PDB file of C-alpha atoms in Angstrom:
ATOM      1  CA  UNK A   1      95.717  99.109 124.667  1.00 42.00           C
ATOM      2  CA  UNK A   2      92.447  99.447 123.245  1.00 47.00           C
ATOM      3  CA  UNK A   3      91.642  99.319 120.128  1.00 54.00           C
ATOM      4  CA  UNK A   4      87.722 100.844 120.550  1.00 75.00           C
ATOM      5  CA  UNK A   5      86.116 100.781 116.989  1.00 81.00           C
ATOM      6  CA  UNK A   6      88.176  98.472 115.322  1.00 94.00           C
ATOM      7  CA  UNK A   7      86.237  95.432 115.160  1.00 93.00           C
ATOM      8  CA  UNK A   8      84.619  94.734 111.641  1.00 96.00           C
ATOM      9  CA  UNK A   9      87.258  97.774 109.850  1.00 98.00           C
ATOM     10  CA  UNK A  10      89.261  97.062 107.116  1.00 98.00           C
ATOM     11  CA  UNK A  11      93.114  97.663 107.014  1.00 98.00           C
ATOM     12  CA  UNK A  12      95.572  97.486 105.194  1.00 98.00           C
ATOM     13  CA  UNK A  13      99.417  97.162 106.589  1.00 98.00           C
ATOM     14  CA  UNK A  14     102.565  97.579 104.317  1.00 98.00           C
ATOM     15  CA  UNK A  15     105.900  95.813 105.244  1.00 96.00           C
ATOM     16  CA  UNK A  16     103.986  92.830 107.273  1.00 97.00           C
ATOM     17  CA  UNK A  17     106.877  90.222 106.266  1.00 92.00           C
ATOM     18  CA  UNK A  18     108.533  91.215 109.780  1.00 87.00           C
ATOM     19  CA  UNK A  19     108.870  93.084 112.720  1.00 92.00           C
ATOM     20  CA  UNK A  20     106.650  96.290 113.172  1.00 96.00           C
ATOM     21  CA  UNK A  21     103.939  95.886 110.232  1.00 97.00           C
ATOM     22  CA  UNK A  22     104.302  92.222 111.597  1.00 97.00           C
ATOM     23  CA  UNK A  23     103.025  93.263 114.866  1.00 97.00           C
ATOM     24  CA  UNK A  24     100.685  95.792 114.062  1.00 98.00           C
ATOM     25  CA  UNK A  25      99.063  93.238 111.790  1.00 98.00           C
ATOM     26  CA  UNK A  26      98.366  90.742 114.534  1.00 98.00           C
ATOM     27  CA  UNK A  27      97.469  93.669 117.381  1.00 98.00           C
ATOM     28  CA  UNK A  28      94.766  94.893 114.300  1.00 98.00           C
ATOM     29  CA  UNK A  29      93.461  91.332 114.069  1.00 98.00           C
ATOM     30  CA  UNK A  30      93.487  90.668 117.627  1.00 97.00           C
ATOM     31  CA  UNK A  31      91.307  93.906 117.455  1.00 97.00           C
ATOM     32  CA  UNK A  32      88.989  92.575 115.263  1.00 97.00           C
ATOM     33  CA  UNK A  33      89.785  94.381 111.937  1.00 98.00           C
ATOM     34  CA  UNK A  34      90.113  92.539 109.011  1.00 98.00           C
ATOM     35  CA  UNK A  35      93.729  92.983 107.752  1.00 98.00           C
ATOM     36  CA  UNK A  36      95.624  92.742 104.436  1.00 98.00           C
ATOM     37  CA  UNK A  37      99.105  93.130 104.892  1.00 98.00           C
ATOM     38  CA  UNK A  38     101.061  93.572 101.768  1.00 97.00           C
ATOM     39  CA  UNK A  39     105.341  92.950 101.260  1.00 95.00           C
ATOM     40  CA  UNK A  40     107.677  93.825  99.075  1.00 91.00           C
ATOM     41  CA  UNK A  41     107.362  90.191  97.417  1.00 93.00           C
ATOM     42  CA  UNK A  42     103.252  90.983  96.942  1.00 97.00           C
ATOM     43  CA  UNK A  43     103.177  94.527  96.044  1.00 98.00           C
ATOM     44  CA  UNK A  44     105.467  97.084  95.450  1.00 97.00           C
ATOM     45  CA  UNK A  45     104.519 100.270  97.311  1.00 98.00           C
ATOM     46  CA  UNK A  46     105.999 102.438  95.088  1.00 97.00           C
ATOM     47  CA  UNK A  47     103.961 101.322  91.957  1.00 98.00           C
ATOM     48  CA  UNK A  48     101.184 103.188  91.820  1.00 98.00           C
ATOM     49  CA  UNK A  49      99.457 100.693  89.545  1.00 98.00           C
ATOM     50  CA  UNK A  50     100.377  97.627  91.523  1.00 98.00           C
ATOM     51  CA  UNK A  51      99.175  99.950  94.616  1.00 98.00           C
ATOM     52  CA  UNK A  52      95.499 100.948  92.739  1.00 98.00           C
ATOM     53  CA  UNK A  53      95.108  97.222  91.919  1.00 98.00           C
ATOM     54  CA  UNK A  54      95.570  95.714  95.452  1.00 98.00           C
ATOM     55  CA  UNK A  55      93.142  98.688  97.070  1.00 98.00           C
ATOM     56  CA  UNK A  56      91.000  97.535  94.189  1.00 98.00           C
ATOM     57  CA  UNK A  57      90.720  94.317  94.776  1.00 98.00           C
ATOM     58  CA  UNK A  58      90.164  94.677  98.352  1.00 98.00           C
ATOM     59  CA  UNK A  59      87.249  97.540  98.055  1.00 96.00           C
ATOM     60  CA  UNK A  60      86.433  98.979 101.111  1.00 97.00           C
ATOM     61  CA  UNK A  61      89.586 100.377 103.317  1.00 98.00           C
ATOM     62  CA  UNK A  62      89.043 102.005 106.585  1.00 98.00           C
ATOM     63  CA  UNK A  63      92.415 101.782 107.895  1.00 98.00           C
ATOM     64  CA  UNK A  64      95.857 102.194 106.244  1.00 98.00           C
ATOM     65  CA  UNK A  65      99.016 101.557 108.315  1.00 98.00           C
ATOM     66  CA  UNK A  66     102.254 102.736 105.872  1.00 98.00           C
ATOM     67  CA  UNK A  67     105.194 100.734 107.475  1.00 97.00           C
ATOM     68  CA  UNK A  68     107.222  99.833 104.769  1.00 96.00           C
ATOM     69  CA  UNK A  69     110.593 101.445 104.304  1.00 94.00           C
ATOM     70  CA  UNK A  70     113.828 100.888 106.212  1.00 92.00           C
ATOM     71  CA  UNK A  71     117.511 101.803 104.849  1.00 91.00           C
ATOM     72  CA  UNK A  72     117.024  98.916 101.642  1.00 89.00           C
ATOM     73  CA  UNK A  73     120.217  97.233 102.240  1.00 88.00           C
ATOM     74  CA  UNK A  74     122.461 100.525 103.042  1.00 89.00           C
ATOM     75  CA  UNK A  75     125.067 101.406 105.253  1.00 90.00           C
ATOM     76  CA  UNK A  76     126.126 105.062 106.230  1.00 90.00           C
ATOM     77  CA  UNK A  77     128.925 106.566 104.239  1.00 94.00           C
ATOM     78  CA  UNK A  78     130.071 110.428 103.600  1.00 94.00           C
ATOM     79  CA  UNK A  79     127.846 112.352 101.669  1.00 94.00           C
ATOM     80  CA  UNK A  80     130.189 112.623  98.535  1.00 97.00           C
ATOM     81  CA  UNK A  81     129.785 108.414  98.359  1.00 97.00           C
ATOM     82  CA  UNK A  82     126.186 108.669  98.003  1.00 96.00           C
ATOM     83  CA  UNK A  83     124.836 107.990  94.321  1.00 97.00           C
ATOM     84  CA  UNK A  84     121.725 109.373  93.326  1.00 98.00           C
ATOM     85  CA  UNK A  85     119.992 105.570  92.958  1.00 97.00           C
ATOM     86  CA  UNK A  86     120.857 105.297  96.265  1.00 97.00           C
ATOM     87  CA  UNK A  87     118.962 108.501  97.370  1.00 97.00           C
ATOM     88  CA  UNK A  88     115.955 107.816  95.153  1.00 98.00           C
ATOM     89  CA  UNK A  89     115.979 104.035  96.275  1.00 97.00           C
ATOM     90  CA  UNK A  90     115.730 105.004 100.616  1.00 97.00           C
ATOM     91  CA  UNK A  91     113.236 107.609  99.239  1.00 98.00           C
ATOM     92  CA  UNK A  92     110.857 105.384  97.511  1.00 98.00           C
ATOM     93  CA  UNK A  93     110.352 102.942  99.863  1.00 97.00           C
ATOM     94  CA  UNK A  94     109.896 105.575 102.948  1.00 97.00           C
ATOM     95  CA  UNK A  95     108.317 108.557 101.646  1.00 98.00           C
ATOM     96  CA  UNK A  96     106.914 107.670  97.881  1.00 98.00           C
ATOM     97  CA  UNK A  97     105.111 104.779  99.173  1.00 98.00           C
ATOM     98  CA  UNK A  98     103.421 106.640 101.564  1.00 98.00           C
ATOM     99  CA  UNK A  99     102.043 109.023  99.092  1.00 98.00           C
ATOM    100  CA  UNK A 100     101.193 106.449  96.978  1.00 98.00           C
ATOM    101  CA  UNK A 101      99.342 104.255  99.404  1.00 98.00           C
ATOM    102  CA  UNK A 102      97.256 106.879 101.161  1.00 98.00           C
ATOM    103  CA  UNK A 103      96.503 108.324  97.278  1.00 98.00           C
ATOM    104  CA  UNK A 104      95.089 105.232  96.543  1.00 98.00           C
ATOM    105  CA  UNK A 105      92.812 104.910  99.500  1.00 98.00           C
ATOM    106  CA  UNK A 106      91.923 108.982  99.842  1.00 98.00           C
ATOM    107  CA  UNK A 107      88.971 108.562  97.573  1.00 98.00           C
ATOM    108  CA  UNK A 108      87.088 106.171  99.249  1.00 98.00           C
ATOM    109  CA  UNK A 109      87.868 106.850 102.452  1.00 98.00           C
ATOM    110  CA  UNK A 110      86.793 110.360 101.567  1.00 98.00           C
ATOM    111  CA  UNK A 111      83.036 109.389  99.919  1.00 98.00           C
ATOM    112  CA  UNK A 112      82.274 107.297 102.820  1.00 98.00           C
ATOM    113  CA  UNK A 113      83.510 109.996 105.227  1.00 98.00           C
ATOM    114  CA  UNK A 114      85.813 107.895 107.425  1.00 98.00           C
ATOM    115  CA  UNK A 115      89.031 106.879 107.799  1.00 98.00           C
ATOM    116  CA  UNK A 116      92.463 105.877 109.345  1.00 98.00           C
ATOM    117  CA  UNK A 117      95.507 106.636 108.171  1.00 98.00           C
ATOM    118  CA  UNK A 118      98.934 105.676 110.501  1.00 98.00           C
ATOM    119  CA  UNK A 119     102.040 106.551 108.915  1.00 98.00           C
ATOM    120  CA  UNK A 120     105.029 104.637 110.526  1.00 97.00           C
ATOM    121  CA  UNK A 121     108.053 107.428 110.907  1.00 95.00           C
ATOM    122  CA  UNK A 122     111.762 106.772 112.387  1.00 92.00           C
ATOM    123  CA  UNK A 123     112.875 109.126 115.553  1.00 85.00           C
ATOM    124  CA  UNK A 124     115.346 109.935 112.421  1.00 84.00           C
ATOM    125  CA  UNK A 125     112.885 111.879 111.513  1.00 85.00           C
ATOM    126  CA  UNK A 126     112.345 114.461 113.919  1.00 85.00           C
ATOM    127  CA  UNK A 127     116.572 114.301 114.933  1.00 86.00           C
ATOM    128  CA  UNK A 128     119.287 112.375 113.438  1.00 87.00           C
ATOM    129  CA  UNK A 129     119.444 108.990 111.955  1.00 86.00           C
ATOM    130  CA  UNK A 130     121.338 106.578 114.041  1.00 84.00           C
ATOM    131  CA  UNK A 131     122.026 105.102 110.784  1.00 86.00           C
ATOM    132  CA  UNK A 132     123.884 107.896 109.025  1.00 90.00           C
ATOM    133  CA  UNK A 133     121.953 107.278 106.062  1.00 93.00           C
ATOM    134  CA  UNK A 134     121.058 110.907 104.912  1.00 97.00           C
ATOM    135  CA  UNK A 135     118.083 109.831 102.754  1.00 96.00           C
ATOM    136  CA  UNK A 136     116.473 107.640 105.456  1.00 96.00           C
ATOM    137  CA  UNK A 137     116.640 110.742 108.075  1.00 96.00           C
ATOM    138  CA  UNK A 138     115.402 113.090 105.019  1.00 97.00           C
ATOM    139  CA  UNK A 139     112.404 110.869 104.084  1.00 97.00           C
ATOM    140  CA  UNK A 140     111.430 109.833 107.731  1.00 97.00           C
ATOM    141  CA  UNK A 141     111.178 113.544 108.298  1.00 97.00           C
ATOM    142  CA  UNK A 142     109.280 113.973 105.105  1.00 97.00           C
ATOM    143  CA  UNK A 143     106.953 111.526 106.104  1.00 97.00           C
ATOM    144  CA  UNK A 144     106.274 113.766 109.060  1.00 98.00           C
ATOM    145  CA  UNK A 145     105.582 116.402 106.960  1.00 98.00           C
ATOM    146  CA  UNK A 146     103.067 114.591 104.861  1.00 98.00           C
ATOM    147  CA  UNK A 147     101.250 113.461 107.401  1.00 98.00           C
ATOM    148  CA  UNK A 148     100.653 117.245 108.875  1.00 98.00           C
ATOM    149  CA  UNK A 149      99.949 118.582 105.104  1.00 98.00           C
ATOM    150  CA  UNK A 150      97.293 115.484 104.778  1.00 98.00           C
ATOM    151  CA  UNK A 151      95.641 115.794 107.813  1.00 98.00           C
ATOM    152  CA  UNK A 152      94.726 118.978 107.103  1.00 98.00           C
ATOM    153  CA  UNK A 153      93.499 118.059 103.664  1.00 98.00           C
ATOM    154  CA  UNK A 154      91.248 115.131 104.468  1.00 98.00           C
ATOM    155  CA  UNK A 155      89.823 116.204 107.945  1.00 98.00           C
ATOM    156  CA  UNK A 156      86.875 117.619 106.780  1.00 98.00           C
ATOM    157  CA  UNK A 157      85.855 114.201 105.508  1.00 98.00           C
ATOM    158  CA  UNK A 158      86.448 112.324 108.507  1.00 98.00           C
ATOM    159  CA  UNK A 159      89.448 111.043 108.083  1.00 98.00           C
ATOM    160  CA  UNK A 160      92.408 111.200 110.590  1.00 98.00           C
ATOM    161  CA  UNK A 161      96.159 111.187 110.020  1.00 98.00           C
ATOM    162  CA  UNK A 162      98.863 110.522 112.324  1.00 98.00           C
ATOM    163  CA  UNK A 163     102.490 109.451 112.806  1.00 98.00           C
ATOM    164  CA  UNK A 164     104.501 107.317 114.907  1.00 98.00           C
ATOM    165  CA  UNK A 165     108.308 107.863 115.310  1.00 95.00           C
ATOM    166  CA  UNK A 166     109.527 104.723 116.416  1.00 94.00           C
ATOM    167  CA  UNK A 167     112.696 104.745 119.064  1.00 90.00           C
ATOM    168  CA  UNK A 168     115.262 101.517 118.370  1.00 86.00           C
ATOM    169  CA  UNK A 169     113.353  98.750 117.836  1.00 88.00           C
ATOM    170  CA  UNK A 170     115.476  95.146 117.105  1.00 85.00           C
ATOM    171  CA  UNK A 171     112.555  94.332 114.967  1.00 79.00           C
ATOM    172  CA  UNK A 172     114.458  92.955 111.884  1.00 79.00           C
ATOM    173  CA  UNK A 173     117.991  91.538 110.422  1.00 82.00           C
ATOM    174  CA  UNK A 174     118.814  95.121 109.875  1.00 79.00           C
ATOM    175  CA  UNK A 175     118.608  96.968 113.208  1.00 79.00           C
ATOM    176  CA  UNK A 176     119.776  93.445 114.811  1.00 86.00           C
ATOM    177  CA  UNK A 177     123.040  94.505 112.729  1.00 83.00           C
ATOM    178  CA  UNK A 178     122.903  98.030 113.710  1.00 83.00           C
ATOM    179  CA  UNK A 179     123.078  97.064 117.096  1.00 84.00           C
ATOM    180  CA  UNK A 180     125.131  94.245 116.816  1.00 85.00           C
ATOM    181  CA  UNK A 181     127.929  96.863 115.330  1.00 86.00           C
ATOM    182  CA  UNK A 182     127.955  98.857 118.416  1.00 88.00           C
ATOM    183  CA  UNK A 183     129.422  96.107 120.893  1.00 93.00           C
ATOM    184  CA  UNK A 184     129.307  95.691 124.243  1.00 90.00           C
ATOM    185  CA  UNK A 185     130.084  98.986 124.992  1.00 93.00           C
ATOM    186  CA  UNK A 186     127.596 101.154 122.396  1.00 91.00           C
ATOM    187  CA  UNK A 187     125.101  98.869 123.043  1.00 90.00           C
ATOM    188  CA  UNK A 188     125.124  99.743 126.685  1.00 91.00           C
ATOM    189  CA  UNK A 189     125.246 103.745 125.961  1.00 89.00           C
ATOM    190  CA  UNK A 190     122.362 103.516 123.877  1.00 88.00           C
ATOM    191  CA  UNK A 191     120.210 101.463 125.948  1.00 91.00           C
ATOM    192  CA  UNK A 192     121.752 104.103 128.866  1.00 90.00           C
ATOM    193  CA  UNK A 193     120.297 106.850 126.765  1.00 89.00           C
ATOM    194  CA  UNK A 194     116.792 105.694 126.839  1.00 89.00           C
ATOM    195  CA  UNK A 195     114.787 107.057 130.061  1.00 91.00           C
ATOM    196  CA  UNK A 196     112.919 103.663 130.379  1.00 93.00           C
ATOM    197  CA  UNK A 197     116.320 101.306 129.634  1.00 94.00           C
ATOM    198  CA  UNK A 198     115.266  98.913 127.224  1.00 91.00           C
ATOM    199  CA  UNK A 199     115.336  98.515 123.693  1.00 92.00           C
ATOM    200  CA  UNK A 200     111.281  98.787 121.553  1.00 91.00           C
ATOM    201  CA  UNK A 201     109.667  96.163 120.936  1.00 94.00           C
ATOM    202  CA  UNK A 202     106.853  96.063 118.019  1.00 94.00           C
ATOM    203  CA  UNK A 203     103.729  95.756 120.611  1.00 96.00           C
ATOM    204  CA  UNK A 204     105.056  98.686 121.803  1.00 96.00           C
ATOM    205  CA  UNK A 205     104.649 100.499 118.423  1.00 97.00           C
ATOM    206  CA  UNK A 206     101.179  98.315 117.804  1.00 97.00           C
ATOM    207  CA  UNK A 207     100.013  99.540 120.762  1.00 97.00           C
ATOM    208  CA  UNK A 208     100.271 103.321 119.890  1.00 98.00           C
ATOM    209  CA  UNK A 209      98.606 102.603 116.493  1.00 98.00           C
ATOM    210  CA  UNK A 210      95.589 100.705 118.207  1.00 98.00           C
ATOM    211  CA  UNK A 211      94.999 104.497 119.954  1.00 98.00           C
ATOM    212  CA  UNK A 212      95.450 106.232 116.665  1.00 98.00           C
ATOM    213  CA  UNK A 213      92.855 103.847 115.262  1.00 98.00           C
ATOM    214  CA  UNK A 214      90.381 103.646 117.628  1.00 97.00           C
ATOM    215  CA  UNK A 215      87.361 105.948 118.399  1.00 96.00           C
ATOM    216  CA  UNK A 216      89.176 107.553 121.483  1.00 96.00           C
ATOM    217  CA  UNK A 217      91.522 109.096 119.023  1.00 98.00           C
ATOM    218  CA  UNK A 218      88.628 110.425 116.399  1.00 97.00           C
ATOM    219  CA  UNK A 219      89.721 113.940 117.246  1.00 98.00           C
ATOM    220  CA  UNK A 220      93.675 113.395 117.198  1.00 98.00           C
ATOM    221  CA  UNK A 221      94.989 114.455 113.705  1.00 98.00           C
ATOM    222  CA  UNK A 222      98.246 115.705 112.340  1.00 98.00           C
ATOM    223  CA  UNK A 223     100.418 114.696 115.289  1.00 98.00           C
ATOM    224  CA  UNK A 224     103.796 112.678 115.894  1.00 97.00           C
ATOM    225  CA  UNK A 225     104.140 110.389 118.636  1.00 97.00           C
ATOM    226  CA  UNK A 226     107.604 109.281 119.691  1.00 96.00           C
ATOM    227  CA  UNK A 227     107.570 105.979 121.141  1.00 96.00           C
ATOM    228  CA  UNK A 228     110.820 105.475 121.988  1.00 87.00           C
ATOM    229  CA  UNK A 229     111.414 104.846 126.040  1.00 93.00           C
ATOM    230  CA  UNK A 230     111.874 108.190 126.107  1.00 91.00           C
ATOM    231  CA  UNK A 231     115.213 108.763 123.922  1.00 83.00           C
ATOM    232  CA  UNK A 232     113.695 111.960 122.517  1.00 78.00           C
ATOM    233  CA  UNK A 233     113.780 113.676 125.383  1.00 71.00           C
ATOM    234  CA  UNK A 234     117.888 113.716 125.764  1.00 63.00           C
TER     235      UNK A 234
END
């Protein structure tokens, strides 16, 4: 995929310790940007002032990729089961730190009149979670949502945002353990529900972020792409 105006721009990528941000880090580099990726052992994305320091430090951004999230360590249960830490916790790491990230890098972006913004959503968020987590599906969707309210905000100063809204993707202990619940027999439905029948795999979410990134996309704002082998379309 190309990655057309990427060489020499700086990004940043949250959730790099794995997986997608893992990927999308190297397919960035391989591009020629200069990356920082950040984890949840080097910054917390939902601290603002942790946050402001690390876009501090690294001055100019031209790229931000928000991937960090996932269901922290939860499982689905009934609605009544669901404490409110456990709402606010799912929350955080999807949707705050995706306010909090592209509020730290608006302002420069904005006085040097160009920028990249990539916000990495769930297909949870545009149906249901797979998970049955109700505050993963509720954030992922919210993340949507941000991204249309914020491309409309920071257009006029060059600056484009878009989402991604990943299919299944064994990308990480915790969807290896989703799909390892399903057996033999779930796994084979799901992978039967995809048009393309395979499972994602995190070049194939790089790859749509190299478009949204490059110069080819410069008038693509505000939109959702599933990549997902075509699940979305059942």
């Amino acid at each position: 995929m190309s990655g057309g105006g990427v060489d020499g721009r700086v990004a940043i990528v949250t959730g790099t310790a794995q997986g997608i941000g893992r990927g999308i880090a190297h397919a960035l580099t391989a591009a020629g940007a200069v990356v920082h990726g950040c984890d949840k052992d080097t910054v917390d994305v939902t601290d603002a002032a942790q946050v402001d320091a690390f876009v501090a430090e690294i001055g100019r951004v031209d790229i931000l990729v928000n991937n960090a999230g996932g269901v922290v360590g939860q499982v689905g249960r009934p609605l009544e089961e669901v404490t409110d830490d456990d709402w606010r916790a799912v929350v955080d790491a999807n949707l705050t730190s995706t306010f909090v990230c592209t509020r730290a890098v608006a302002p420069g972006m904005k006085e040097r009149g160009y920028g990249r913004i990539v916000n990495i959503s769930s297909g949870a968020g545009r149906s249901v979670s797979l998970t049955g987590i109700q505050a993963y599906a509720s954030a992922k969707a919210g993340q949507i949502g941000f991204t249309r309210q914020t491309a409309h905000e920071l257009g006029p100063y060059g600056i484009t945002v878009n989402s991604i809204a990943p299919g299944f993707v064994l990308s990480n202990p915790t969807s290896i353990a989703q799909f390892e619940s399903y057996g033999e027999e779930g796994q084979r439905q799901l992978v039967e529900s995809i048009a393309t029948r395979r499972l994602g795999t995190p070049e194939d979410i790089a790859n749509g972020v190299l478009f949204f990134v490059s110069e080819e996309a410069s008038w693509v704002t505000g939109q959702v792409l599933s990549i997902d082998g075509g699940h979305s379309i059942f």
